[in-house]
Amino acid sequence: MQHYSGFGLVKHALSHHENWQRQWRNPTPKKEYDVIIVGGGGHGLATAYYLAKVHGITNVAVIEKGWLGGGNTARNTTIVRSNYLWDESAALYEHSMKLWEGLSQDLNYNVMFSQRGVLNLGHTLQDMRDIQRRVNANRLNGIDGEVLDTKGVQDIVPIMDCSKNARYPVMGASWQPRAGVARHDAVAWGYARGADARGVDILQQTEVTGFKIHDGRVVGVHTNRGDIGAKTVGCVASGNSGVLAKMAGFKLPIESHPLQALVSEPLKPVLDTVVMSNHVHGYISQSDKGDLVIGAGIDGYVGYGQRGSYATVEHTLQAIVEMFPIFSRVRMNRQWGGIVDTCPDACPILSATPVKGLFFNCGWGTGGFKATPGSGHIFAATLAKGKAHPLAAPFSIDRFHTGALVDEHGAAGVAH
Amino acid sequence: MTQVNRLKQGGRIDRSRPLKFVFNGQQYAGYGGDTLASALLANGVDIVNRSFKYSRPRGIVAAGAEEPNAVVQLGATEAAQVPNVRATQQALYQGLTARSTNGWPNVQRDLMGMVGKLSGTFMPPGFYYKTFMAPASLWMTYEKYIRKSAGLGRSPAEPDPDSYEHINQHCDVLIIGAGPAGLTAAVTAARNGARVIFCDEQEEMGGSLLDSRELIDDMPAAQWVDRILDELSSLSNVTLLPRTTANGYHDHNFVTLHERRTEHLGDSAPTGGRRQARARLHRVRASQVVLAAGAHERPLVYANNDVPGNLLAGAVSTYIRRYGVMPGQKLVLSVTNDHAYRTALDWQEAGCEVVAIADARANPKGELVEKAQSLGIRIIAQSAVIEAKGSNRVSAACVAKIDADSFSVVGRVEELACDTIASSGGYSPVIHLSSHTGTRPLWRDDILGFVPGEVKGLTATGGVRGVYPLHEVIRDAADAGVRATLAAGVKTHAEATTLPQVAARQDGEACALYQVPHRKPSMRAPKQFVDLQNDVTAAGIELATREGFESIEHIKRYTAMGFGTDQGKLGNINGMAIAARCLKRTIPEVGTTVFRPNYTPVTFGAIAGRHCRDLFDPERYTALHQWHVEQGAEFEDVGQWKRPWYFPRTVNGKKETMHEAVSRECLAVREHIGILDASTLGKIDIQGPDAREFLGRVYTNKWAKLDVGRVRYGLMCKDDGMLMDDGTTSCLGENHFLMTTTTGGAAGVMEWMELWHQTEWPELDVYFTSVTDHWATMTVTGPDARKLLAEITDIDLDKDQFKFMDWREGTVAGVPARVFRISFTGELSYEINVQANYAMHVWKTLFEHGEKYELTPYGTETMHVLRAEKGLIIVGQDTDGSVTPEDLGMQWAIGYDKPFTWIGKRALSRPDTRRADRKQFVGLKPKDAKVVLEEGAQIVLDPNQSIPMAMVGHVTSSYYSPTLGHGFALAVVKGGHQRMGETVYLPMVDGTVYEAEIVSPVFVDPKGERQHV
Amino acid sequence: MSDVKEFDTRPAGNPSAESPLAWTFHRQGVLPRDANAGVRLREKSFLGHLILRGGAIILDEAVREVLGMALPARPNTLTLDESGERSIQWLSPDEWLVIVPGGEEFALESRLRKAMGQAHYSIINVSGGQTVFTLQGEKAREVLMKSTLYDVHTQAFPVGKGVSTVFAKSTVVLRRPNEDSWELVVRRSFADYCYRWLLDAAAEYGAIVER
Amino acid sequence: MFHIYCPYCEEHREEEEFHPKGQAHIQRPVDPEACSDEAWGDYLFFRDNPRGIHHELWVHAVGCRKFFNITRHTVSYEILETYKMGEKPSITAADLSEKDKQAGVQAASGGWQTVGARPESEALNKEARA
């Protein structure tokens, strides 16, 4: 793998940039792999990367029906935080946060993880109770966080309307300084490059059309490029997980919903943190390019169309203008939609399945991007060992039968 | 300043209306009918901006929505700032003030330009990903500078003085685009009786006909436009919307149109007179949509094609014919098609020199070619401009013979002195709207462009589907107008109206050329720009493909091509063609890009509409709201309701704090009497012979034996066993009940019951009707409640006649009332329901009589304290969707042996709901009486353990009790019901650790005697 | 149906009553009276409102007998008596809204109950819970277009139509009792919001508010 | 933005008047007590989630307040039919074209069971309509 550095850039400039290597190969599928990952998004590529790097398992293929990183990795609002309420999810996301903190160096690929802090606003007394509960829990779980009052919020975001005149005045917020945003595409590309360099085959434009199952055990997959054998298969296909599960003969407690987001035209720096409001219902940050990146809630119906209802966008921008009256004349450049796989308890599934050797990692709903490194790291361990990593254990499919849900709806009321 | 480039005559501008404007601090003049861009060109302003990555000088390229460079900051005052306005779409008005968005200290002498020259070398696509990684600690510092250099315009710093609005529209046929196709389709649909909405993004309708050389019905095209518009505006079934951009096409023919109502008049909507909205967002539900958006001309990609003076051929014609502006003196035209020859004709007719036309075709022929030849214009076949010379303005064009197949320059390079290079590489249909709902466009080799895929309810016509010759456009559009009208179900004879007469023009075939080859390979040639706004070059795309980015989506993301505010209207196809060349594929194999709304950017304000400020969200008021306001109540938002939170008194000029007010209110209730406006509680009237059975199914407890005249508290779960809502339900008649719900749960419970009734149990005879707003509810509570009420009611309040959990009817203050003896405070309480119109009368009468008892109004905060002292839960505060009735210790409210398996019951026997260590509802008594625990504080058993600590629960409610004289709390604790008397610890963020004892959640009057007195 | 508690919520005496807009008018002080106003807005307060639920056939018989009016059977329609003061509005296949002059509602309820006998139905008095706005003037339709999703074009919304629909961020029953006016049946707690919305949307046309 | 035909109001209305309520034809087990934990969990949480033809329950929340069913394509978002409670969809998996099948289009499997249309309530519904 070509090492990236500032010095390298200068060297390449002198040769007119004609000597840069491919960041990943375009290999021909082998007959069989030790592990096949279905889904070449951030989570799938991270899984492959850590399988190779941590567990030394390099005879791995990542099978992607489109282009790598082309699903939700390419369509999210890039927020990274770990201040989740319940111990189980907090542990999961904090594990991920720690990996984020060294990710650019680990991958030798600058994923532009910007720890600009995330504010979760409270507008009602109950919001504030929930915030206190979450921050207290976070602190005892070793996760940074503070409860701010209105003035504390205003100090961090002077351009926000924190006055009493607002319909739902800002009463305070939780503040996680280590949280922030990252360059979403770079995450997928960085993992792809790192995995490829360690021998992982990334098979793009390859669609899994079925699973080869013998005696209740998965032995490979059918694809549009022929059958490929595998000892272990891990599905990391977000919105399409339900479709894959159906191919393998079982159902998941998942529904795929549209989740919309939008960006403004690029502006000079005006907002240097991430602001989220469950109650007024919108969240916003500013990207390195200057776009205001704004997220909406999910639409209530099942949808694989990568688009949702316009009314959702209207409501979101109403919330943004309510919080930031100065943005009224700023213009929305583009809107788009992702397909998010939502679980009834707003927590993921990292689990074995009724088919031996077949594992699923899905159900990240609206919050999957931030989990990318942690999810890949834990799922790689699960695939390598053939049983759930301790952090994954609470997120087994069984919980929907025993009732042991990890209900994060309070923490994920607004999609992020 | 004189308008050096303004033609003496011609154009559609209004020379009788001179206007002054300011650009980059300098004053200029223009005319009514100008755009900012045409006025800048008229004044000889070459450089309008600096490019964002390389800081190169940039000029105006286009004349419409596709303009990538002339993006300016508008506004004379702070509040009226508008970032990123395209000068080509901004009408000039008196006093318009604009400036470039990049360039320091100014666009003419830009110091960043030096940096730009360097970064041109060191900043290939993706360079961010390859550097700034060491040391990790410095990344946030690097990032600060990266951010500073990004962005175009700036946000205003003050709130917008203007308002915006939505308007909902419905029509048979929506026609988008008022060029020849749109006009023809509109007039056809309108004459056939369709309800028509006809919109166009420009200041004036007419599209390409406004600068056309052609004749329609023997009159200049622009004159024909006027005639058709006159007819359309006289028809009552037609809504004409100029200055209105169709910016989003959504499912089932829902289209958003953004109408700029006052942006052509000034920085802000005119003041004085009645208030107007600055913009109107039309939300159109159209039975049929006719897309007549035309096509954008494609520039050719050659070296230094970004130097000011490089324009689109069609834009040059537009500036000359529509605005009476010469963008230069000496023109070199580089083309691949016949249509662009008109620019040479327009140029020469305006009295300036056409140096040459470089035509990429080996043997150009066609009417326009012949016309140019006959005018003596030099035509250089099989050649193109391969490089522009000049730094701040084009000084020459390098023209050479090229071979497109081998992608090479095959002849001598001739340097032609000129100040303007206009190029035309063909036309890209404006398919954006047709792909907003996910339909993939289709590539057509014959027109060298993408056309719309099939979209239900949408008919594309004219240029947008690759029909370019005017006579064919008109025929196609008339047909589209008829088809759309019929498809909309309009009853009509559907006769195509007489087609206007247009001479058929013989054009030669166009050839395919995107990037023009240079003598040097792309990586070494001077920059050949593909996406001008994002500084994406042909070399950048080549590098991306070299590094393995092979899908067009990868290439776009790696290079940022198409991510600008122009969304790649000029560059995308060229970029795809370059990628196709590098990857040795065809353009459709490289992929299509699916456009997303918006077609052009729309202000947040317009999308938000009137739903902001005072109208952001409804404020719901009870019938007693005015009284609360006049008493100086502080309000709490509960859902959309405004509820009094507490009533601070001003004593000796000093206003009580919340703590003081709440203590006073609490003691008043416990010692005398208080009154609460409880009107916001949800109320549902339930009638029918199966009402009782239905209640038994949706509530956890039993309802079979509740007598008429009695009230019962009930819990409602979802089928996962988790508590969803609670409230009391009264038996009004054998088949008649009145249910109350929580304030926030009212609508949800109503829909919940309808859901079960309509989908699972339609055989039950029962009806539900919301009566939340009909009844006003006032709770009088406290030891003196009976005495007060007795003064103004005819109801027998005798404690044995009217017992706790009874209800009675009668009058209160002369108004018919239902009175419920239920208590949320633990005190003797009467909840009075009267028709809301009479509530104020009853309330005031209570106060007239209550003065002697020190009747004290209290708000939600006191209500919370009083109920917490009694261990009564608030759903949503003490529960969070993971709490069962058993967790709450409310087994007394669970009908385990009811015959029907009520909602939630089965889930209680799942392994997880049977766990002994579930979090259970308890009271907490802080060891230190002065302490009021923090709500949300986490509970641990061992305060000395290391982080992460094992948490066993949290505080759900916590208050100071003025009655008890100490703080107390409610909490959920793992296995809490078995831990009574144990000590737990609450480690706080500041390091303090509180101790508390687990106790019963009932702190006041544990035997419940007071409510029974 | 028997075993239901009838209750006349209107007092016999004459205690002061406050319409849902009482606070709104009080706060506003002087009501708008613009010259050349495009819209005129009026609250028709203190009317009798009853919700009838039950089977169409049997309810139709009862209202014919008691009110001398037919139950509108087609969805989204409205029938009025000759005076225009009494109306029945279709709300759903088993639900209708009856509006009568204030004070008539309880007697009407009792007579309907008698007429309905033992059938399964319900009648609910909601007179305190909602109010009626009338909107008139040449710009009334445009103000409604800014406020509601429903197509208010005369072709789509002839006299005699009435629909429950979205109004800004609230809901109303919108109906057209005659050529000149629109009626909005508004929930009490949303009345202030709807009123403020209407005036804001009418700002460019000018408005007159009558009490 | 869907334009939805309400089978009770007998006209098309805007999406904002409706709420989606999840997959249609999910029947509550007749005897919950006899259900295994697994069967109960399936009823509560497991859904078809097809990429293709889906039968959905919606309510005309701001309108007639009636629940009804929609058969909708979850990729194209085309509404293929709407039908009242107690009725069965006329478009099901069997109607998928070969082309659709090859393209991986799926159909919800719930088409045969209809909530509110267990034999006893179906009879009652018929009576009510008569």
PDB file of C-alpha atoms in Angstrom, chain B residues 169 175 178 183 186-187 196-200 205 228-244 257 259 261 282:
ATOM      1  CA  GLN B 169     -52.512  24.194  -5.828  1.00  0.00           C
ATOM      2  CA  ILE B 175     -46.562  22.817 -17.554  1.00  0.00           C
ATOM      3  CA  ALA B 178     -42.295  28.533 -21.038  1.00  0.00           C
ATOM      4  CA  LEU B 183     -46.081  27.699 -24.622  1.00  0.00           C
ATOM      5  CA  ALA B 186     -49.991  25.239 -22.390  1.00  0.00           C
ATOM      6  CA  VAL B 187     -52.105  26.894 -25.009  1.00  0.00           C
ATOM      7  CA  VAL B 196     -53.589  24.659 -16.205  1.00  0.00           C
ATOM      8  CA  ILE B 197     -50.697  25.929 -14.130  1.00  0.00           C
ATOM      9  CA  PHE B 198     -47.895  27.241 -16.284  1.00  0.00           C
ATOM     10  CA  CYS B 199     -44.601  28.211 -14.716  1.00  0.00           C
ATOM     11  CA  ASP B 200     -41.210  29.376 -15.823  1.00  0.00           C
ATOM     12  CA  MET B 205     -41.763  33.848 -20.176  1.00  0.00           C
ATOM     13  CA  ILE B 228     -49.754  33.475 -26.765  1.00  0.00           C
ATOM     14  CA  LEU B 229     -49.200  34.942 -23.293  1.00  0.00           C
ATOM     15  CA  ASP B 230     -51.989  37.462 -23.918  1.00  0.00           C
ATOM     16  CA  GLU B 231     -54.325  34.641 -24.762  1.00  0.00           C
ATOM     17  CA  LEU B 232     -53.312  32.545 -21.753  1.00  0.00           C
ATOM     18  CA  SER B 233     -53.677  35.398 -19.314  1.00  0.00           C
ATOM     19  CA  SER B 234     -57.207  36.015 -20.551  1.00  0.00           C
ATOM     20  CA  LEU B 235     -58.299  32.464 -19.711  1.00  0.00           C
ATOM     21  CA  SER B 236     -59.805  31.783 -16.285  1.00  0.00           C
ATOM     22  CA  ASN B 237     -58.603  28.171 -16.288  1.00  0.00           C
ATOM     23  CA  VAL B 238     -54.946  29.173 -16.508  1.00  0.00           C
ATOM     24  CA  THR B 239     -52.611  30.262 -13.723  1.00  0.00           C
ATOM     25  CA  LEU B 240     -49.505  31.918 -15.116  1.00  0.00           C
ATOM     26  CA  LEU B 241     -46.459  31.852 -12.883  1.00  0.00           C
ATOM     27  CA  PRO B 242     -43.397  33.625 -14.219  1.00  0.00           C
ATOM     28  CA  ARG B 243     -40.351  33.914 -11.911  1.00  0.00           C
ATOM     29  CA  THR B 244     -41.386  30.503 -10.659  1.00  0.00           C
ATOM     30  CA  LEU B 257     -42.777  25.588  -7.401  1.00  0.00           C
ATOM     31  CA  GLU B 259     -42.219  31.784  -6.911  1.00  0.00           C
ATOM     32  CA  ARG B 261     -42.544  37.487  -5.526  1.00  0.00           C
ATOM     33  CA  HIS B 282     -46.596  26.435  -4.500  1.00  0.00           C
TER      34      HIS B 282
END
